[in-house]
Coordinates of C-alpha atoms and ligand atoms in Angstrom, one line a residue:
X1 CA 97.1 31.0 86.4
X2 CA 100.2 30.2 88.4
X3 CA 103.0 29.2 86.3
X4 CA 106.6 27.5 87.4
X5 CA 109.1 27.5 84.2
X6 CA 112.3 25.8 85.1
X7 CA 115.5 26.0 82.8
X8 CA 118.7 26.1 83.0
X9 CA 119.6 30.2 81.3
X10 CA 118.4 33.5 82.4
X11 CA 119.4 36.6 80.5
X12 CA 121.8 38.0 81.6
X13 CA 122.5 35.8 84.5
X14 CA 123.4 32.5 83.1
X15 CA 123.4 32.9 79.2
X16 CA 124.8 30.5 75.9
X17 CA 122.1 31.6 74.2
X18 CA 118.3 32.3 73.1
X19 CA 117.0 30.1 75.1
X20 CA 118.0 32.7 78.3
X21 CA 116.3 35.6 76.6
X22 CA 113.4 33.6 76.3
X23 CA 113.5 32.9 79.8
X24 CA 113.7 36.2 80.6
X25 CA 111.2 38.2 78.4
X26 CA 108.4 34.8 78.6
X27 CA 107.5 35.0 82.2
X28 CA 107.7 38.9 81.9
X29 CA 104.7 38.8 79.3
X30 CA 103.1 36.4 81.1
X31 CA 103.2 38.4 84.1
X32 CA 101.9 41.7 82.4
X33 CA 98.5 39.5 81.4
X34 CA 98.0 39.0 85.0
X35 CA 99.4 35.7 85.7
X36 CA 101.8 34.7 88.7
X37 CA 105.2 33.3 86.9
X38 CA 108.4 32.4 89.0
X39 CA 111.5 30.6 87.6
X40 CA 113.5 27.8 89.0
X41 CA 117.2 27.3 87.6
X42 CA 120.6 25.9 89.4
X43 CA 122.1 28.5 91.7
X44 CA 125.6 28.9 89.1
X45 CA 128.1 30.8 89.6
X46 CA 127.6 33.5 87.2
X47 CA 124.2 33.8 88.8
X48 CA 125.3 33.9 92.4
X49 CA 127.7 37.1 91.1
X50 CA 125.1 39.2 89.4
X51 CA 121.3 38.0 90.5
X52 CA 119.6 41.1 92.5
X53 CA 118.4 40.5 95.6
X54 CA 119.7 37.1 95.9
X55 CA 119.1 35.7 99.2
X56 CA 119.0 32.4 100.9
X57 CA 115.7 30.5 102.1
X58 CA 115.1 28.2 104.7
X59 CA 114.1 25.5 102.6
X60 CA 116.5 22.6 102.1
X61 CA 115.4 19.9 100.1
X62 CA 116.4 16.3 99.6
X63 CA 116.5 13.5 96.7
X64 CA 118.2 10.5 96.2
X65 CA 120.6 10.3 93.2
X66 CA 121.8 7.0 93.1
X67 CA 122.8 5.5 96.5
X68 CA 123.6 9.0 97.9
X69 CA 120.9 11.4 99.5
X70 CA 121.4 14.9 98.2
X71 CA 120.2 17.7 99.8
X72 CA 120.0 21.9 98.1
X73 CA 119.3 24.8 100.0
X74 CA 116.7 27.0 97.6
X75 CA 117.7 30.6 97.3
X76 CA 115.5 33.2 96.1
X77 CA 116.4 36.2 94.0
X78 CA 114.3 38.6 91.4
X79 CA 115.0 39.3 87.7
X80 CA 115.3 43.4 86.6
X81 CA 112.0 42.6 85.5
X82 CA 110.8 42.0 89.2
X83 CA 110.1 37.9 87.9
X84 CA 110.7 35.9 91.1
X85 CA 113.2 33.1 90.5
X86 CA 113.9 30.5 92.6
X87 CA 117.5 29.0 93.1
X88 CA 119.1 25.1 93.3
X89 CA 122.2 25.6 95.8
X90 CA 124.6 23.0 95.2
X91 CA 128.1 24.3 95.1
X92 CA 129.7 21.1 94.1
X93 CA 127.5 21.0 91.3
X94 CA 126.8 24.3 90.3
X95 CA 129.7 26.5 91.4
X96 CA 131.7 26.7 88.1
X97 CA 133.0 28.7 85.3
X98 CA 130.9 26.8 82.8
X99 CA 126.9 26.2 82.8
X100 CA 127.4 22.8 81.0
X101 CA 131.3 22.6 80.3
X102 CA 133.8 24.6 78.7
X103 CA 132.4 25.9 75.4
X104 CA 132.3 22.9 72.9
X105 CA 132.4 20.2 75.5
X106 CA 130.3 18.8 78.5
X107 CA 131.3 18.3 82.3
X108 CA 131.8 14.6 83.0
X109 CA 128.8 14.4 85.7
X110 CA 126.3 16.3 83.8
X111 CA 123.7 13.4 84.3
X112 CA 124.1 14.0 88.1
X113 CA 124.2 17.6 87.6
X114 CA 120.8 17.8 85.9
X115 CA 119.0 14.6 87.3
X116 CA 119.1 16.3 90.7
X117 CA 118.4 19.5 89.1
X118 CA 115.1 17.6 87.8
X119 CA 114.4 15.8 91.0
X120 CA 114.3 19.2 92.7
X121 CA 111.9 21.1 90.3
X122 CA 108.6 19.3 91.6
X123 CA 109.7 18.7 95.3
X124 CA 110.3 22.8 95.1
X125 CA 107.0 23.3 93.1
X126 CA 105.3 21.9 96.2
X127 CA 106.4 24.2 98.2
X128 CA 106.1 27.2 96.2
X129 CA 102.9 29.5 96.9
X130 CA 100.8 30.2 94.7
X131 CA 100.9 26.5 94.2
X132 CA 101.6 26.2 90.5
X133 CA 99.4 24.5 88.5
X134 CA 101.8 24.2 85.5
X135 CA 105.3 23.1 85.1
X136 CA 106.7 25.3 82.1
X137 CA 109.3 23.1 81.6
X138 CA 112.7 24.0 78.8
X139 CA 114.8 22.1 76.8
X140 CA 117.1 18.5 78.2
X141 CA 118.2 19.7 81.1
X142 CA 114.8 19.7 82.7
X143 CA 113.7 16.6 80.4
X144 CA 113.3 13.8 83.6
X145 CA 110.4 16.7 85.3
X146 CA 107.4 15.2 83.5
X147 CA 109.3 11.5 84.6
X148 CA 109.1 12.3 88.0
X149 CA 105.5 13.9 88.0
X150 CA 103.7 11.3 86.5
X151 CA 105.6 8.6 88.8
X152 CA 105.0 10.1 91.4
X153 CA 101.3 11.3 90.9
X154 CA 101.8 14.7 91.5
X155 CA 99.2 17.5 90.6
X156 CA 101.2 19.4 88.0
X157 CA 100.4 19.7 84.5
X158 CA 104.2 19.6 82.6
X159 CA 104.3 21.6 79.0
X160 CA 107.8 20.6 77.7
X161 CA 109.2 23.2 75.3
X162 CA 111.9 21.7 72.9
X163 CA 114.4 24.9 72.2
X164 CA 116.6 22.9 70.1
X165 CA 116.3 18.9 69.6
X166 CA 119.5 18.3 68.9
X167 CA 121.1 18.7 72.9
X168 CA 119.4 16.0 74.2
X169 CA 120.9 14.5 77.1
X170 CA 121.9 11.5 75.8
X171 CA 124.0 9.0 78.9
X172 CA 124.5 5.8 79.1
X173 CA 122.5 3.2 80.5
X174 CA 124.8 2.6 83.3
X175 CA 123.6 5.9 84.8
X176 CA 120.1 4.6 84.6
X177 CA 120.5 4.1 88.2
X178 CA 120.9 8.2 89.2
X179 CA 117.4 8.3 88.1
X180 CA 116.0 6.3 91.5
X181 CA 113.2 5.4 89.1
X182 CA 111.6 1.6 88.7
X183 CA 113.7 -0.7 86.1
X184 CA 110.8 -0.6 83.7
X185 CA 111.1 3.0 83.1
X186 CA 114.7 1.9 81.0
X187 CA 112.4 0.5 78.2
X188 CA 111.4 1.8 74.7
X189 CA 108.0 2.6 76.2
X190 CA 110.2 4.5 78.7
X191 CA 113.3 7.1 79.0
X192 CA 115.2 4.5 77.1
X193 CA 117.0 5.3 73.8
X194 CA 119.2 2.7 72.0
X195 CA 120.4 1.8 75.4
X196 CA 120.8 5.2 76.8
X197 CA 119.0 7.3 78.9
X198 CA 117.4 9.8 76.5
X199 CA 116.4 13.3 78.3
X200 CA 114.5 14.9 75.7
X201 CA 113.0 11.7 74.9
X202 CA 111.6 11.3 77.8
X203 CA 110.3 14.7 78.1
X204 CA 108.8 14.3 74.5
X205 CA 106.8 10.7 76.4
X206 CA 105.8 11.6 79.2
X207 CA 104.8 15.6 79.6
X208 CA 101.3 16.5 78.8
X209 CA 102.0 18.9 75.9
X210 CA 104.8 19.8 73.9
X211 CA 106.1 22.7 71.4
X212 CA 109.0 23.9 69.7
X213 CA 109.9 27.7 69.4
X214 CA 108.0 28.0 65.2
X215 CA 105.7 26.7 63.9
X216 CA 107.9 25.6 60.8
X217 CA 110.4 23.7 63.0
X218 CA 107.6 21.7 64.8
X219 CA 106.5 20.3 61.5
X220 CA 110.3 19.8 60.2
X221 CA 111.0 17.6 63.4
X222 CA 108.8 14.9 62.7
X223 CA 111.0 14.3 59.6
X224 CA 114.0 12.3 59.5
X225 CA 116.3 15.3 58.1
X226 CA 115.7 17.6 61.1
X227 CA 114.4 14.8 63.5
X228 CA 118.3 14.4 65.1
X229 CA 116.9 10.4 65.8
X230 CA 113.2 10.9 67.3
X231 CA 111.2 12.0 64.1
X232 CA 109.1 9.0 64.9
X233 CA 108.8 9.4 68.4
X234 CA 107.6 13.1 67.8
X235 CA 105.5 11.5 64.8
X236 CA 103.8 9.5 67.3
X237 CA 102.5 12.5 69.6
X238 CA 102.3 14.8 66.9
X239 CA 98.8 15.5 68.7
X240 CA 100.4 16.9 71.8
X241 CA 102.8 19.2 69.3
X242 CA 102.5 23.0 68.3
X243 CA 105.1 25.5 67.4
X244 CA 104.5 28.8 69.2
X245 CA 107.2 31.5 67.4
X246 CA 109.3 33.5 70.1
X247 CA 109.2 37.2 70.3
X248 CA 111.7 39.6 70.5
X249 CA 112.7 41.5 73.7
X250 CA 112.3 44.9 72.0
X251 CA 112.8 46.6 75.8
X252 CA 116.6 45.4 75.2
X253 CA 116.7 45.0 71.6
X254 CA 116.0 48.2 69.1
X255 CA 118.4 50.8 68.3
X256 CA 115.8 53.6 69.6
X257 CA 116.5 53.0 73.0
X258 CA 119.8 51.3 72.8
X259 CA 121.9 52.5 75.4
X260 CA 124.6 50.4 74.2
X261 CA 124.5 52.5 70.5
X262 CA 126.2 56.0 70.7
X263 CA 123.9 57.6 68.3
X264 CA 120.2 55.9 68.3
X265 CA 118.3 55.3 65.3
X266 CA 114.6 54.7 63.9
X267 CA 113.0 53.5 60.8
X268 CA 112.6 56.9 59.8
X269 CA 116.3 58.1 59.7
X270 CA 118.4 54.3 59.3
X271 CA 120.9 56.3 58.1
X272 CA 122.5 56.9 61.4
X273 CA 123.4 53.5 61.7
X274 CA 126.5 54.9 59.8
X275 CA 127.9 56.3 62.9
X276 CA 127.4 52.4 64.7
X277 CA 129.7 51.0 61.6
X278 CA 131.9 53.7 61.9
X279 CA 132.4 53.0 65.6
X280 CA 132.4 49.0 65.2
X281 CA 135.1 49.5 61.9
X282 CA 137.5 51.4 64.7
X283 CA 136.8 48.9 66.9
X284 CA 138.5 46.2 65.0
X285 CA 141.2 48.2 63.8
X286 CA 139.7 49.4 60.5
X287 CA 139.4 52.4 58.8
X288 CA 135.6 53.4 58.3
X289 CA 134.9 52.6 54.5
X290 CA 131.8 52.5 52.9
X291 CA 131.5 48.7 51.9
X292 CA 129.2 46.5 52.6
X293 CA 129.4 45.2 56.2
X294 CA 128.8 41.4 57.1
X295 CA 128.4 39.9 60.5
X296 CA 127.8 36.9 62.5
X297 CA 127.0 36.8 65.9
X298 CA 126.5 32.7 66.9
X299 CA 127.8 29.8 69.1
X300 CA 130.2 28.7 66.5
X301 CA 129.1 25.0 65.7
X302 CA 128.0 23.1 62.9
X303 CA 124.1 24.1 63.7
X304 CA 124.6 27.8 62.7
X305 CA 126.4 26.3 59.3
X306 CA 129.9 28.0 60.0
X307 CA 131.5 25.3 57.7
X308 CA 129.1 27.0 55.1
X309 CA 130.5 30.3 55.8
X310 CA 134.3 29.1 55.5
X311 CA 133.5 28.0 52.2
X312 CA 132.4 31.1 50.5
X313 CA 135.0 33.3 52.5
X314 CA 136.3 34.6 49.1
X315 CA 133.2 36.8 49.5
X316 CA 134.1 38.6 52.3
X317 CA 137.8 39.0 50.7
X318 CA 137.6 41.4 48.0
X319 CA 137.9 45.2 48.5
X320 CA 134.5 45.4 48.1
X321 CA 132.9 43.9 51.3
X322 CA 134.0 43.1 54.7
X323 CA 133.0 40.2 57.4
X324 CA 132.9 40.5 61.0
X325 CA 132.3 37.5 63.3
X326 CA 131.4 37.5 66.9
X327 CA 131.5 33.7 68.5
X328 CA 132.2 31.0 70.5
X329 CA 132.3 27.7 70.8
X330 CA 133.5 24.4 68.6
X331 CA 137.8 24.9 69.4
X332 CA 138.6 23.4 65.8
X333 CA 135.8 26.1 64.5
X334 CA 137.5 29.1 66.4
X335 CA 140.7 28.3 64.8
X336 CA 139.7 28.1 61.6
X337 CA 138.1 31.6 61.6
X338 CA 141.0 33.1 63.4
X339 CA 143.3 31.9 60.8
X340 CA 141.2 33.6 58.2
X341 CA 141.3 36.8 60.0
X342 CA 144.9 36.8 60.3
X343 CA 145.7 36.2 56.8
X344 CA 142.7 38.8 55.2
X345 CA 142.9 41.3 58.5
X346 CA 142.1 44.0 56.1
X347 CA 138.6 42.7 55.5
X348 CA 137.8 39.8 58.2
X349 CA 138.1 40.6 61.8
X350 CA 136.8 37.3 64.5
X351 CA 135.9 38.1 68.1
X352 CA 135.8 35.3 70.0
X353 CA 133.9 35.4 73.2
X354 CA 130.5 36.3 74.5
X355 CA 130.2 40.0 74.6
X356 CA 126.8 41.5 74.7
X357 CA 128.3 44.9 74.4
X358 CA 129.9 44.1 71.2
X359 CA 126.6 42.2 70.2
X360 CA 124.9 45.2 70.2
X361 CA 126.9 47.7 68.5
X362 CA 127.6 45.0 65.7
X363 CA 124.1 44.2 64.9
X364 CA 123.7 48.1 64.7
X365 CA 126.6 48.8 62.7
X366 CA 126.2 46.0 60.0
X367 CA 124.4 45.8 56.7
X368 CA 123.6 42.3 57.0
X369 CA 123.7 39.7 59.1
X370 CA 124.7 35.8 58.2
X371 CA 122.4 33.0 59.4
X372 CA 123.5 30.4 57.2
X373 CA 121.9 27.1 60.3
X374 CA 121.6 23.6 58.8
X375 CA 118.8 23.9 61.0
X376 CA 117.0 27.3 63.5
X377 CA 114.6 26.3 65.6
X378 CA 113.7 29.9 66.1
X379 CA 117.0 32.1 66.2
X380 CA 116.1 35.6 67.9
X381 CA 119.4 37.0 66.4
X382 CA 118.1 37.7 63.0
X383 CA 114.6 39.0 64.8
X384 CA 116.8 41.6 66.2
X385 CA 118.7 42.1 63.6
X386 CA 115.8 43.1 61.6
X387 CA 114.8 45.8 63.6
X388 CA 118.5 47.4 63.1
X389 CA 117.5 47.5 59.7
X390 CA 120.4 44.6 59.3
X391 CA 119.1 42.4 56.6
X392 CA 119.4 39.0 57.5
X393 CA 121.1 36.4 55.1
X394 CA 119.6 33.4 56.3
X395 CA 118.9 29.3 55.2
X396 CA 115.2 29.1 54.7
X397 CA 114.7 26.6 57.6
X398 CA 113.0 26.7 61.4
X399 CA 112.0 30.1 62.6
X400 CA 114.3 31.7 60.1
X401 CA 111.7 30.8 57.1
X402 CA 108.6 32.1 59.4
X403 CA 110.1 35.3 60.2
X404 CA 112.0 36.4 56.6
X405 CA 110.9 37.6 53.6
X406 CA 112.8 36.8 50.6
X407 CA 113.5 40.3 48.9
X408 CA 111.3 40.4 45.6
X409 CA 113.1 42.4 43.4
X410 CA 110.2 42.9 40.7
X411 CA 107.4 43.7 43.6
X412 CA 110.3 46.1 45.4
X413 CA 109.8 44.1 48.4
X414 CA 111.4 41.5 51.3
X415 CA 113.1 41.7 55.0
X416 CA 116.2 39.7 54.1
X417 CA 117.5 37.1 50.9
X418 CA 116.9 33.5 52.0
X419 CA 118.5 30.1 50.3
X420 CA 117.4 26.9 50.2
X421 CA 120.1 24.1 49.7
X422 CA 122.5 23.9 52.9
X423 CA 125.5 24.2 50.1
X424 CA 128.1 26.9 49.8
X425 CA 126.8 28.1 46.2
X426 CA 123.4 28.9 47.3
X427 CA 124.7 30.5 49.9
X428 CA 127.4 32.6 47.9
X429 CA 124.5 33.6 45.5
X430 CA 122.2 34.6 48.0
X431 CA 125.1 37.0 49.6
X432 CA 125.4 38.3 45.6
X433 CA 121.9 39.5 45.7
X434 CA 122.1 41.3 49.1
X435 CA 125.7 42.8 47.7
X436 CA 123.5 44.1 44.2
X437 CA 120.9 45.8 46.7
X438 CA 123.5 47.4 48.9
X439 CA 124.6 49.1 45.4
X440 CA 121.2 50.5 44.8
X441 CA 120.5 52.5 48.0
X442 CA 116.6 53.1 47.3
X443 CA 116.6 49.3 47.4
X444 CA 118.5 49.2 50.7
X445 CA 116.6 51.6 52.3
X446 CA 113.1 50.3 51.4
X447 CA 114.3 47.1 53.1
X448 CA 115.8 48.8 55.9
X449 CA 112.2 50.5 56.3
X450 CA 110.2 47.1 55.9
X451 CA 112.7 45.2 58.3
X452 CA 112.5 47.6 61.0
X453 CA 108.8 47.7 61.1
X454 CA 108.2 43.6 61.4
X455 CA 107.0 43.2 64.9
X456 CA 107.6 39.8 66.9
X457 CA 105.9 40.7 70.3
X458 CA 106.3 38.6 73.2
X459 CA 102.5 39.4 73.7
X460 CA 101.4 37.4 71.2
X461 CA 103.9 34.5 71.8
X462 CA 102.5 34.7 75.8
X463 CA 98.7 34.7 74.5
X464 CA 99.6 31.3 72.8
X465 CA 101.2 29.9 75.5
X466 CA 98.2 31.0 77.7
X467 CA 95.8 29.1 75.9
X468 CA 97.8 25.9 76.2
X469 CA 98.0 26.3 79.6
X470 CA 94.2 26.9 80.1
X471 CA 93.3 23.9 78.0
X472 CA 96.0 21.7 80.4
X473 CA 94.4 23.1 83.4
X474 CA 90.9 22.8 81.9
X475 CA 92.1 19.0 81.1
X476 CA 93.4 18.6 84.6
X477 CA 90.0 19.5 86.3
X478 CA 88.0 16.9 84.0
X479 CA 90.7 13.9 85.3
Ligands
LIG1 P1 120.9 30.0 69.8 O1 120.0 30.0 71.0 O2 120.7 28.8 69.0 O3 122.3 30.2 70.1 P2 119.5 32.4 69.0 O4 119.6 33.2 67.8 O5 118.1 32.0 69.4 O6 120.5 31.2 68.8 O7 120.1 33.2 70.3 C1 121.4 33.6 70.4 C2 121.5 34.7 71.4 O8 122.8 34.7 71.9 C3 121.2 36.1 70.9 O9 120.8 36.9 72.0 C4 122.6 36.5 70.4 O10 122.8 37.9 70.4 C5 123.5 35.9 71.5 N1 124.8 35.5 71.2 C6 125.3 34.4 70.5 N2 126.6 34.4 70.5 C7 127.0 35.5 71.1 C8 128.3 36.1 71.4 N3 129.5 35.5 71.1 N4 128.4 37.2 72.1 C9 127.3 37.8 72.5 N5 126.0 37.4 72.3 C10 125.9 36.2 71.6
LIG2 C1 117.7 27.4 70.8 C2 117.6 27.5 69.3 C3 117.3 28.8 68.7 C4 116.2 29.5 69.5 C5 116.5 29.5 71.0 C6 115.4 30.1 71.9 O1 118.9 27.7 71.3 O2 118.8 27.0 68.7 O3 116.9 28.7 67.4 O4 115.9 30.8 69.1 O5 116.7 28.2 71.4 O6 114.2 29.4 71.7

């Protein structure tokens, strides 16, 4: 098959988060079962400083936005796993520090940004050989694609994936007009949301077939707790919805091949993750010590529950245990944090930034790791976190309840300690019980062992996503 996905993240091009490692491990599975994949994204600036072989085409395309025609010369470039990706060149657009806007806010002409971004995708996909018979299309940004194929008749099949439903591109209706599309279109049978212009909305109407990134989350979206608004639109085409759980990139992510670890480990000898906590103690300014160590590794908003953690920071303050955090994001979040690491500094250390490096070593070095989300669509942090035998701490929500095993003290078994309530003290107790098996090291270790063997394979994520594009291609051939 010949498959176009079109996002706006590539690891480690342009990356917020897991929605860029998806991008970049997908179309590599996809590829190794034979099928032709290329990527589209906006030519940003981060991408224009690292992208190999990056190289401008002679293809310049034009759409209107607005009253203005906007024309994009297309660059081409290849991922390090030879993936062919295809680039929107528009400097006044793209050419910034930010992908969306300084962490925690948005660029004022995000609507143009990404409406011309969308308008691009199927003039490109016209001109791209292999012509692709599927658009693979990800999260808001790229919501107006299946808008613009069906409007305009065009032979692609759209598969919309919904990464996380609460970014959805929500502007008002006086940018209706950017769209270039027929009034009727700004209706509830249309893009139209409470008199906005909703992009995932629209996606979620008009593409062919849509999923989200777990099964679990694709079931919890149709209800009004984790529906962010559109529960009832997603209700409505619950027949076009599937959850398809994401893999883990194990080629970057497992501490036997780590080249970011100075001392590799396996399931058979965890215990040299020792020498990764050592290194990540110094690293912060600590002493190596022998208590338990906690981290998070997020975009600090309210999603990944950091209010929850704030709460039950007494945990992390006695002698007994210490709490690293690696983040950015929400400003009044960041402060917070940093004033809790400058009054405990013996036991609380907060990076703020995006440092892979660090990333790395942390989720190596730690016992545990803290997924405390209101809500996960997926979350690959804790997937790689359980193979570095970091036991993940997690809300029993999304992807994070497919993927975890609650640890079973009777049976002797369990990948991490999940909680239920989004509430401080079921959070609190769920960090007692991992600090009660960190006492009682064959406990620890037959988790370790049990985490580090769970196996989240792109392959099998790809061979799901392959039948949905065969039965959209079948479908297209009986129109
Ligand atoms: P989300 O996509 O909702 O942010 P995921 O768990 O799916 O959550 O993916 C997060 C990805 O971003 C992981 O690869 C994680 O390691 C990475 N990440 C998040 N914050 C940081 C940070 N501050 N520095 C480095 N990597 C980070
Ligand atoms: C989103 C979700 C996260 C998911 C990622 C990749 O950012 O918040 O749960 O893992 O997309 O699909």
């Amino acid at each position: 098959m010949n498959l176009l996905f079109a996002a706006t993240e590539l690891s480690p091009y342009a990356k917020t988060g897991g929605l860029a490692d998806v991008l970049a491990a997908l179309p590599a599975a996809l590829r190794r079962r034979g099928h032709s994949v290329a990527c589209v994204l906006p030519l940003f600036r981060s991408i224009r400083e690292t992208l190999p072989e990056l190289r401008p085409t002679d293809l310049v395309l034009s759409a209107p936005l607005g009253l203005s025609l906007q024309s994009a010369r297309i660059w081409e470039g290849r991922t390090d796993r030879d993936i062919r990706v295809f680039l929107v060149e528009k400097e006044e657009f793209f050419d910034r520090t930010y992908l969306y806007g300084p962490p925690g806010t948005d660029y004022a002409d995000n609507a143009s940004r990404f409406f011309f971004f969308s308008k691009i995708i199927p003039l490109l996909a016209q001109h791209v050989q292999p012509t692709p018979e599927i658009l693979h299309l990800h999260d808001w940004h790229t919501g107006l694609v299946p808008v613009f194929v069906r409007a305009g008749r065009l032979p692609f099949r759209t598969l919309f994936t919904i990464h996380n439903l609460a970014y959805q591109g929500n502007f008002w209706g006086l940018d209706f007009p950017l769209t270039n599309l027929p009034a009727s279109y700004f209706s509830p049978a249309g893009i139209e949301f409470h008199q906005h212009i909703n992009c995932l909305k629209a996606a979620i109407v008009f593409s062919d077939r849509l999923t989200t990134v777990s099964p679990r989350y694709a079931r919890e979206i149709q209800t009004p707790e984790f529906g962010c608004g559109l529960a009832e639109v997603l209700h409505e085409r619950k027949y076009k919805l599937s959850g398809i759980l994401n893999g883990a990139d194990y080629t970057r992510w497992d501490p036997r091949s780590d080249p970011r670890l100075a001392t590799r480990y396996s399931a058979g000898n965890p215990d040299a993750k020792h020498l990764s906590k050592d290194l990540v103690a110094k690293q912060v300014g600590w002493e190596p010590s022998d208590a338990p160590l906690f981290c998070l590794i997020s975009r600090l908003t309210a999603q990944k529950g950091i209010p929850l953690l704030i709460e039950i920071i007494d945990e992390f303050r006695q002698e007994d245990s210490r709490l690293i955090v690696l983040g950015e994001g929400d400003p009044s979040l960041q402060e917070s944090l940093l004033g809790l690491a400058r009054a405990f500094s013996q036991s609380i250390a907060v990076r703020i930034g995006f440092d892979e490096a660090f990333a790395h070593l942390l989720l190596a070095g730690a016992d545990f790791l803290l997924t405390p989300s209101l809500f996960e669509p997926c979350g690959l942090t804790h997937l790689y976190a359980l193979r570095y035998g970091t036991l993940p701490i997690a809300r029993e929500t999304g992807g994070l309840a497919d993927t975890i095993t609650s640890w079973n003290p009777v049976a002797g078994q369990g990948t991490g300690f999940l909680f239920q309530a989004p509430v401080a003290s079921a959070f609190a107790e769920a960090v007692r019980r991992a600090k009660e098996v960190y006492r009682d090291p064959p406990s620890l270790r037959e988790m370790r062992q049990e985490a580090m063997r769970q196996e989240f394979s792109w392959e099998r994520s790809a061979a799901a996503y392959e039948e949905i594009y065969q039965r959209l291609i079948g479908s297209a051939a009986r129109d």
